[in-house]
Short mmCIF file of N, CA, C and O in Angstrom, two decimals:
data_model
loop_
_atom_site.label_atom_id
_atom_site.label_comp_id
_atom_site.label_asym_id
_atom_site.label_seq_id
_atom_site.Cartn_x
_atom_site.Cartn_y
_atom_site.Cartn_z
N UNK A 251 0.98 -0.98 -0.06
CA UNK A 251 0.09 -0.04 0.10
C UNK A 251 0.80 1.11 -0.08
O UNK A 251 2.08 1.36 0.49
N UNK A 252 0.38 2.30 -0.78
CA UNK A 252 1.45 3.62 -0.83
C UNK A 252 1.13 4.29 0.19
O UNK A 252 0.13 4.00 0.75
N UNK A 253 1.90 5.36 -0.08
CA UNK A 253 1.38 6.59 1.03
C UNK A 253 0.40 6.79 0.35
O UNK A 253 -0.61 7.38 -0.55
N UNK A 254 -0.20 7.64 1.72
CA UNK A 254 -1.55 8.98 1.26
C UNK A 254 -1.19 9.98 0.59
O UNK A 254 -1.76 10.34 -0.57
N UNK A 255 -0.02 10.43 0.49
CA UNK A 255 0.26 11.65 0.26
C UNK A 255 1.72 12.11 0.46
O UNK A 255 2.34 11.91 1.07
N UNK A 256 2.46 11.67 -1.42
CA UNK A 256 4.07 11.36 -1.39
C UNK A 256 4.24 12.66 -1.03
O UNK A 256 5.86 12.39 0.13
N UNK A 257 4.02 13.81 -1.04
CA UNK A 257 4.56 15.50 -1.09
C UNK A 257 5.29 15.26 0.89
O UNK A 257 6.19 15.19 1.30
N UNK A 258 3.87 14.60 1.20
CA UNK A 258 3.67 15.13 2.79
C UNK A 258 4.88 14.05 3.72
O UNK A 258 5.55 14.47 4.47
N UNK A 259 4.67 12.66 2.45
CA UNK A 259 5.70 11.89 3.58
C UNK A 259 7.02 11.73 3.01
O UNK A 259 8.14 11.72 4.61
N UNK A 260 7.43 12.74 1.97
CA UNK A 260 9.02 13.05 1.82
C UNK A 260 8.89 14.33 2.78
O UNK A 260 10.48 14.29 3.61
N UNK A 261 8.41 15.31 2.75
CA UNK A 261 8.14 16.04 3.93
C UNK A 261 8.69 15.35 5.36
O UNK A 261 9.48 15.97 5.95
N UNK A 262 8.34 14.28 5.81
CA UNK A 262 8.27 14.21 7.02
C UNK A 262 9.12 13.30 7.18
O UNK A 262 10.21 13.67 8.46
N UNK A 263 9.83 12.94 6.35
CA UNK A 263 11.30 11.68 6.32
C UNK A 263 12.49 12.10 5.87
O UNK A 263 13.45 11.92 6.86
N UNK A 264 12.56 13.86 5.29
CA UNK A 264 13.68 14.39 4.94
C UNK A 264 14.37 14.45 6.26
O UNK A 264 15.69 14.64 5.97
N UNK A 265 14.03 14.95 7.71
CA UNK A 265 14.83 14.95 8.64
C UNK A 265 15.72 13.99 8.83
O UNK A 265 17.12 13.85 9.85
N UNK A 266 15.10 12.76 8.45
CA UNK A 266 15.22 11.59 8.72
C UNK A 266 16.71 11.17 7.85
O UNK A 266 17.85 10.60 8.72
N UNK A 267 16.64 11.61 7.13
CA UNK A 267 17.19 11.54 5.53
C UNK A 267 18.80 12.19 5.92
O UNK A 267 19.76 11.50 5.81
N UNK A 268 18.35 13.20 6.42
CA UNK A 268 19.66 14.36 6.79
C UNK A 268 20.15 13.70 8.29
O UNK A 268 21.44 13.99 8.52
N UNK A 269 19.25 13.43 9.18
CA UNK A 269 19.90 12.76 10.61
C UNK A 269 20.52 11.51 10.60
O UNK A 269 21.76 11.54 11.37
N UNK A 270 19.99 10.59 10.33
CA UNK A 270 20.59 9.44 9.86
C UNK A 270 22.13 9.70 9.89
O UNK A 270 23.35 9.07 10.08
N UNK A 271 22.44 10.06 8.24
CA UNK A 271 23.95 9.85 8.18
C UNK A 271 24.63 10.98 8.56
O UNK A 271 26.06 10.59 9.47
N UNK A 272 24.46 12.34 8.99
CA UNK A 272 25.22 12.67 10.69
C UNK A 272 25.25 11.90 11.86
O UNK A 272 26.52 11.72 12.31
N UNK A 273 24.20 11.03 12.07
CA UNK A 273 24.72 10.04 13.87
C UNK A 273 25.78 9.19 13.22
O UNK A 273 26.39 8.87 13.78
N UNK A 274 25.78 8.35 12.03
CA UNK A 274 26.44 7.53 11.61
C UNK A 274 27.85 8.21 11.40
O UNK A 274 29.13 7.24 12.21
N UNK A 275 28.06 9.20 10.87
CA UNK A 275 29.34 9.81 10.81
C UNK A 275 30.36 10.43 12.34
O UNK A 275 31.01 10.66 12.05
N UNK A 276 29.33 10.88 12.69
CA UNK A 276 29.53 11.41 14.22
C UNK A 276 29.74 10.35 15.63
O UNK A 276 30.04 10.67 16.69
N UNK A 277 29.26 8.89 15.52
CA UNK A 277 29.09 8.07 16.17
C UNK A 277 30.36 7.52 17.18
O UNK A 277 30.04 7.09 18.75
N UNK A 278 31.23 7.66 16.18
CA UNK A 278 32.63 7.55 17.05
C UNK A 278 33.57 8.46 17.51
O UNK A 278 33.80 8.47 19.08
N UNK A 279 32.94 9.55 17.22
CA UNK A 279 34.05 10.94 17.97
C UNK A 279 32.71 11.69 19.06
O UNK A 279 33.13 11.93 19.68
N UNK A 280 31.54 11.30 19.09
CA UNK A 280 30.79 11.99 19.58
C UNK A 280 29.36 11.08 20.01
O UNK A 280 28.21 11.58 19.28
N UNK A 281 29.62 9.88 20.79
CA UNK A 281 28.16 8.95 20.46
C UNK A 281 27.87 9.10 21.48
O UNK A 281 27.99 10.27 22.88
N UNK A 282 26.22 9.13 21.33
CA UNK A 282 25.10 9.26 22.38
C UNK A 282 24.85 8.43 22.93
O UNK A 282 25.38 7.45 22.79
N UNK A 283 24.28 8.69 24.26
CA UNK A 283 23.97 7.67 25.25
C UNK A 283 22.88 6.61 24.39
O UNK A 283 22.21 6.73 23.15
N UNK A 284 22.47 5.06 24.89
CA UNK A 284 21.44 4.25 24.50
C UNK A 284 20.05 5.08 24.20
O UNK A 284 19.64 4.61 23.42
N UNK A 285 19.79 5.36 25.78
CA UNK A 285 18.66 6.74 26.01
C UNK A 285 18.31 6.96 24.41
O UNK A 285 17.34 7.40 23.58
N UNK A 286 19.33 8.30 24.21
CA UNK A 286 19.27 9.49 22.95
C UNK A 286 19.43 8.46 21.62
O UNK A 286 18.00 8.51 20.95
N UNK A 287 19.55 7.41 21.40
CA UNK A 287 19.31 6.35 20.23
C UNK A 287 18.48 5.90 20.07
O UNK A 287 17.59 5.47 19.32
N UNK A 288 17.45 5.53 21.07
CA UNK A 288 15.95 4.93 21.46
C UNK A 288 15.38 5.64 20.62
O UNK A 288 14.50 5.68 19.96
N UNK A 289 15.53 7.10 21.74
CA UNK A 289 14.17 7.97 21.68
C UNK A 289 14.34 8.71 20.29
O UNK A 289 13.44 9.37 19.09
N UNK A 290 15.78 8.62 19.59
CA UNK A 290 15.90 9.22 17.82
C UNK A 290 15.20 8.15 17.06
O UNK A 290 14.61 8.80 16.03
N UNK A 291 14.75 6.58 16.97
CA UNK A 291 14.36 5.81 16.45
C UNK A 291 13.00 6.10 16.56
O UNK A 291 12.44 5.87 15.55
N UNK A 292 12.46 6.39 18.15
CA UNK A 292 11.18 6.31 18.18
C UNK A 292 10.52 7.86 17.51
O UNK A 292 9.48 7.45 16.61
N UNK A 293 11.04 8.45 17.47
CA UNK A 293 10.94 9.77 16.87
C UNK A 293 10.75 9.60 15.48
O UNK A 293 10.00 9.93 14.61
N UNK A 294 11.59 9.02 14.91
CA UNK A 294 11.56 8.76 13.05
C UNK A 294 10.01 7.82 12.80
O UNK A 294 10.24 7.87 11.76
N UNK A 295 10.46 6.71 13.97
CA UNK A 295 9.41 5.91 13.46
C UNK A 295 7.93 6.80 13.54
O UNK A 295 6.99 6.51 12.44
N UNK A 296 7.73 7.23 14.82
CA UNK A 296 6.60 8.61 14.57
C UNK A 296 6.50 9.15 12.86
O UNK A 296 5.30 9.24 12.41
N UNK A 297 7.54 9.92 12.53
CA UNK A 297 7.44 10.76 11.34
C UNK A 297 7.28 10.10 10.44
O UNK A 297 6.44 10.64 9.76
N UNK A 298 7.71 8.89 10.29
CA UNK A 298 7.52 8.04 9.12
C UNK A 298 5.92 7.64 9.15
O UNK A 298 5.82 7.28 7.54
N UNK A 299 5.41 6.83 9.94
CA UNK A 299 3.87 6.65 10.12
C UNK A 299 3.40 7.52 9.74
O UNK A 299 2.27 7.56 8.84
N UNK A 300 3.01 8.50 10.58
CA UNK A 300 2.56 9.70 10.65
C UNK A 300 2.90 10.56 8.67
O UNK A 300 1.43 11.31 8.21
N UNK A 301 3.57 10.67 8.20
CA UNK A 301 4.18 10.83 7.10
C UNK A 301 3.25 9.85 6.25
O UNK A 301 2.67 10.68 4.76
N UNK A 302 3.42 8.76 6.33
CA UNK A 302 2.39 7.53 5.01
C UNK A 302 1.21 7.44 4.96
O UNK A 302 0.56 7.82 4.50
N UNK A 303 0.85 7.90 6.06
CA UNK A 303 -0.79 7.85 6.62
C UNK A 303 -1.41 8.73 6.83
O UNK A 303 -2.74 9.38 6.07
N UNK A 304 -0.55 10.21 6.81
CA UNK A 304 -1.26 11.32 6.76
C UNK A 304 -1.54 11.58 9.04
O UNK A 304 -2.00 10.10 8.92
N UNK A 305 -1.28 12.20 9.91
CA UNK A 305 -1.34 12.14 11.20
C UNK A 305 -2.55 11.66 11.80
O UNK A 305 -2.95 11.02 12.38
N UNK A 306 -3.77 12.54 10.51
CA UNK A 306 -5.86 11.68 11.25
C UNK A 306 -5.69 10.45 10.62
O UNK A 306 -7.05 10.53 10.75
N UNK A 307 -4.86 10.07 9.68
CA UNK A 307 -5.50 8.67 9.51
C UNK A 307 -4.49 7.08 9.33
O UNK A 307 -4.48 6.10 9.63
N UNK A 308 -3.61 8.01 10.89
CA UNK A 308 -2.83 7.00 11.04
C UNK A 308 -3.26 5.53 11.81
O UNK A 308 -4.57 6.02 13.15
N UNK A 309 -3.46 4.14 11.67
CA UNK A 309 -4.60 3.26 12.37
C UNK A 309 -4.05 2.71 14.40
O UNK A 309 -5.16 2.81 14.84
N UNK A 310 -2.86 3.13 14.10
CA UNK A 310 -2.44 3.31 15.89
C UNK A 310 -3.11 4.56 16.31
O UNK A 310 -3.76 4.12 17.68
N UNK A 311 -3.97 5.64 15.82
CA UNK A 311 -4.26 6.86 16.28
C UNK A 311 -6.35 6.33 16.51
O UNK A 311 -6.57 6.97 17.10
N UNK A 312 -6.05 5.77 15.33
CA UNK A 312 -7.67 5.10 15.71
C UNK A 312 -7.99 4.26 16.75
O UNK A 312 -9.00 4.18 17.64
N UNK A 313 -7.11 3.36 17.01
CA UNK A 313 -6.65 2.48 18.26
C UNK A 313 -6.96 3.11 19.42
O UNK A 313 -7.80 2.81 20.60
N UNK A 314 -6.30 4.32 19.39
CA UNK A 314 -5.90 4.80 20.79
C UNK A 314 -7.43 5.72 20.84
O UNK A 314 -7.96 6.16 22.09
N UNK A 315 -8.13 5.99 19.91
CA UNK A 315 -9.26 6.66 20.07
C UNK A 315 -10.38 5.90 20.32
O UNK A 315 -11.36 6.37 21.34
N UNK A 316 -10.46 4.80 19.95
CA UNK A 316 -11.55 4.14 20.41
C UNK A 316 -11.24 3.21 21.92
O UNK A 316 -11.98 3.55 22.58
N UNK A 317 -10.00 3.40 22.26
CA UNK A 317 -9.35 2.64 23.56
C UNK A 317 -9.90 3.33 24.78
O UNK A 317 -10.35 3.24 25.67
N UNK A 318 -9.65 4.80 24.22
CA UNK A 318 -9.54 5.74 25.65
C UNK A 318 -10.85 6.78 25.13
O UNK A 318 -11.28 7.69 26.06
N UNK A 319 -11.83 6.44 24.67
CA UNK A 319 -12.74 7.03 23.90
C UNK A 319 -12.74 8.57 23.92
O UNK A 319 -13.67 9.24 23.80
N UNK A 320 -12.27 8.78 22.85
CA UNK A 320 -11.88 10.22 22.39
C UNK A 320 -12.65 10.66 21.37
O UNK A 320 -13.08 9.64 20.78
N UNK A 321 -12.93 11.81 20.80
CA UNK A 321 -13.24 12.65 19.71
C UNK A 321 -13.01 12.21 18.23
O UNK A 321 -13.23 12.17 17.42
N UNK A 322 -11.38 12.04 18.45
CA UNK A 322 -10.72 12.24 17.55
C UNK A 322 -9.61 11.15 17.41
O UNK A 322 -8.89 10.97 18.32
N UNK A 323 -8.81 11.00 16.10
CA UNK A 323 -7.65 9.97 16.43
C UNK A 323 -6.19 11.56 16.70
O UNK A 323 -6.47 12.34 16.11
N UNK A 324 -6.36 11.35 18.10
CA UNK A 324 -5.21 12.44 18.35
C UNK A 324 -3.47 11.43 18.20
O UNK A 324 -2.45 12.17 19.37
N UNK A 325 -3.39 10.79 17.06
CA UNK A 325 -1.44 10.64 16.38
C UNK A 325 -0.77 11.60 16.40
O UNK A 325 -0.16 11.74 16.95
N UNK A 326 -1.54 12.64 15.83
CA UNK A 326 -0.84 13.83 15.93
C UNK A 326 -0.35 14.73 17.09
O UNK A 326 0.95 15.25 17.30
N UNK A 327 -0.95 14.40 18.20
CA UNK A 327 -0.15 14.62 19.57
C UNK A 327 1.07 13.88 20.09
O UNK A 327 2.41 14.41 20.68
N UNK A 328 0.89 12.85 19.55
CA UNK A 328 2.06 11.74 19.64
C UNK A 328 3.26 12.52 18.97
O UNK A 328 4.22 12.70 19.77
N UNK A 329 2.98 12.59 17.58
CA UNK A 329 4.07 13.04 16.81
C UNK A 329 4.03 14.64 17.69
O UNK A 329 5.64 15.38 17.38
N UNK A 330 3.58 15.67 17.90
CA UNK A 330 4.13 16.87 18.42
C UNK A 330 4.68 16.81 20.24
O UNK A 330 5.81 17.12 19.86
N UNK A 331 4.62 15.73 20.59
CA UNK A 331 5.15 15.54 21.63
C UNK A 331 6.73 15.08 21.55
O UNK A 331 7.61 15.55 22.32
N UNK A 332 6.91 14.63 20.67
CA UNK A 332 8.01 13.69 20.02
C UNK A 332 9.32 14.79 19.24
O UNK A 332 10.14 15.04 19.62
N UNK A 333 8.10 15.76 18.68
CA UNK A 333 9.21 16.62 17.98
C UNK A 333 10.17 17.85 19.22
O UNK A 333 10.06 18.60 18.76
N UNK A 334 9.05 18.25 19.99
CA UNK A 334 9.54 18.61 21.11
C UNK A 334 10.82 18.01 22.68
O UNK A 334 11.18 18.45 22.75
N UNK A 335 10.01 17.22 22.93
CA UNK A 335 10.67 16.27 23.77
C UNK A 335 11.98 15.59 23.25
O UNK A 335 12.95 15.80 23.81
N UNK A 336 12.20 14.53 22.16
CA UNK A 336 13.43 14.26 21.51
C UNK A 336 14.20 15.20 21.24
O UNK A 336 15.87 14.89 21.61
N UNK A 337 14.13 16.56 20.76
CA UNK A 337 14.97 17.36 20.32
C UNK A 337 15.52 17.96 21.93
O UNK A 337 16.67 18.46 21.98
N UNK A 338 14.75 18.21 22.82
CA UNK A 338 15.18 18.41 24.05
C UNK A 338 16.00 17.94 24.82
O UNK A 338 17.19 18.34 25.36
N UNK A 339 16.17 16.81 24.67
CA UNK A 339 16.64 15.18 25.40
C UNK A 339 18.01 15.51 24.54
O UNK A 339 19.12 15.24 25.54
N UNK A 340 18.29 15.41 23.28
CA UNK A 340 19.04 15.53 22.24
C UNK A 340 20.28 16.41 23.35
O UNK A 340 21.43 16.94 23.55
N UNK A 341 19.52 17.82 23.30
CA UNK A 341 20.15 19.27 23.09
C UNK A 341 20.71 19.76 24.52
O UNK A 341 21.62 19.41 25.00
N UNK A 342 20.15 18.68 25.96
CA UNK A 342 20.40 18.81 27.21
C UNK A 342 21.77 17.69 27.04
O UNK A 342 22.58 18.22 27.71
N UNK A 343 21.63 16.58 26.45
CA UNK A 343 23.02 15.34 26.61
C UNK A 343 24.22 16.40 25.94
O UNK A 343 25.40 16.36 26.81
N UNK A 344 24.08 17.17 24.89
CA UNK A 344 24.56 18.25 24.22
C UNK A 344 25.76 18.64 24.64
O UNK A 344 26.62 19.26 25.66
N UNK A 345 24.67 19.41 26.18
CA UNK A 345 25.22 20.78 26.54
C UNK A 345 25.81 20.36 27.87
O UNK A 345 26.75 20.52 28.09
N UNK A 346 25.42 19.28 28.04
CA UNK A 346 25.99 18.81 29.28
C UNK A 346 27.57 18.33 29.09
O UNK A 346 28.37 18.44 30.24
N UNK A 347 27.63 17.82 27.82
CA UNK A 347 29.37 17.16 27.58
C UNK A 347 29.87 18.64 26.97
O UNK A 347 30.87 18.13 27.11
N UNK A 348 29.42 19.45 26.54
CA UNK A 348 30.26 20.29 26.19
C UNK A 348 30.58 21.59 26.88
O UNK A 348 31.33 22.35 26.23
N UNK A 349 29.63 21.82 27.44
CA UNK A 349 29.35 23.23 28.39
C UNK A 349 29.85 23.04 29.61
O UNK A 349 29.37 22.63 30.60
N UNK A 350 31.33 23.88 30.00
CA UNK A 350 31.96 23.06 31.46
C UNK A 350 31.43 24.09 32.36
O UNK A 350 31.32 23.63 33.60
N UNK A 351 30.65 25.26 32.20
CA UNK A 351 29.82 25.95 33.12
C UNK A 351 28.66 25.22 33.99
O UNK A 351 28.69 24.77 34.93
N UNK A 352 27.92 23.84 32.92
CA UNK A 352 27.20 23.56 33.60
C UNK A 352 28.09 22.01 34.06
O UNK A 352 27.25 21.84 35.51
N UNK A 353 29.10 21.42 33.66
CA UNK A 353 29.57 20.71 34.67
C UNK A 353 30.06 21.05 35.90
O UNK A 353 30.04 20.29 36.90
N UNK A 354 30.18 22.31 36.14
CA UNK A 354 30.94 23.14 37.33
C UNK A 354 29.84 23.49 38.15
O UNK A 354 30.31 23.33 39.38
N UNK A 355 28.20 23.42 37.59
CA UNK A 355 27.57 23.49 38.86
C UNK A 355 26.91 22.00 39.40
O UNK A 355 26.11 21.97 40.27
N UNK A 356 27.36 21.38 38.78
CA UNK A 356 27.09 19.67 39.39
C UNK A 356 26.00 19.24 39.06
O UNK A 356 25.62 18.70 39.42
N UNK A 357 25.54 19.86 37.54
CA UNK A 357 24.45 19.35 36.54
C UNK A 357 24.91 17.89 36.05
O UNK A 357 23.94 17.27 36.09
N UNK A 358 26.44 17.99 35.68
CA UNK A 358 26.91 16.36 34.92
C UNK A 358 27.80 16.45 35.76
O UNK A 358 28.51 16.88 36.87
N UNK A 359 27.89 14.83 35.62
CA UNK A 359 29.27 14.35 36.11
C UNK A 359 30.75 14.83 35.75
O UNK A 359 30.34 15.01 33.96
N UNK A 360 30.90 14.73 36.42
CA UNK A 360 32.35 14.78 35.79
C UNK A 360 33.36 13.99 35.43
O UNK A 360 32.89 12.99 35.98
N UNK A 361 33.58 14.46 34.12
CA UNK A 361 34.54 13.33 33.22
C UNK A 361 36.11 13.21 34.05
O UNK A 361 36.96 14.07 33.62
N UNK A 362 36.63 11.97 34.35
CA UNK A 362 38.04 12.32 34.92
C UNK A 362 38.47 13.20 36.24
O UNK A 362 37.62 13.70 36.56
N UNK A 363 39.60 12.94 36.60
CA UNK A 363 40.20 14.01 37.83
C UNK A 363 40.33 15.55 36.88
O UNK A 363 40.70 15.42 36.20
N UNK A 364 40.28 15.94 37.79
CA UNK A 364 40.49 17.60 37.90
C UNK A 364 41.95 18.04 38.04
O UNK A 364 42.56 17.52 38.76
#
């Protein structure tokens, strides 16, 4: 079965097509935590599925709608949550590892002896 709207799918998947090569090229120099990689993977799935069906027609959203007696398919809320939560976690991870000021405040564990 093809995508509902090919242009929408391409626009939804485009960030994944940019992000995965960056992750592959930087994983040795700047490896992320397992949590970060899992969140990126889940976010990519949410984007790909939402783009494939369009967010208001995702089957998982209809299941959630029926299970929780909602008025509409709220799969787009899952997408919006992921678009805010995952980048926030990734930004936090990068900042904790790169900003000395944050490490000095005791926010991040110190790496090695000072």
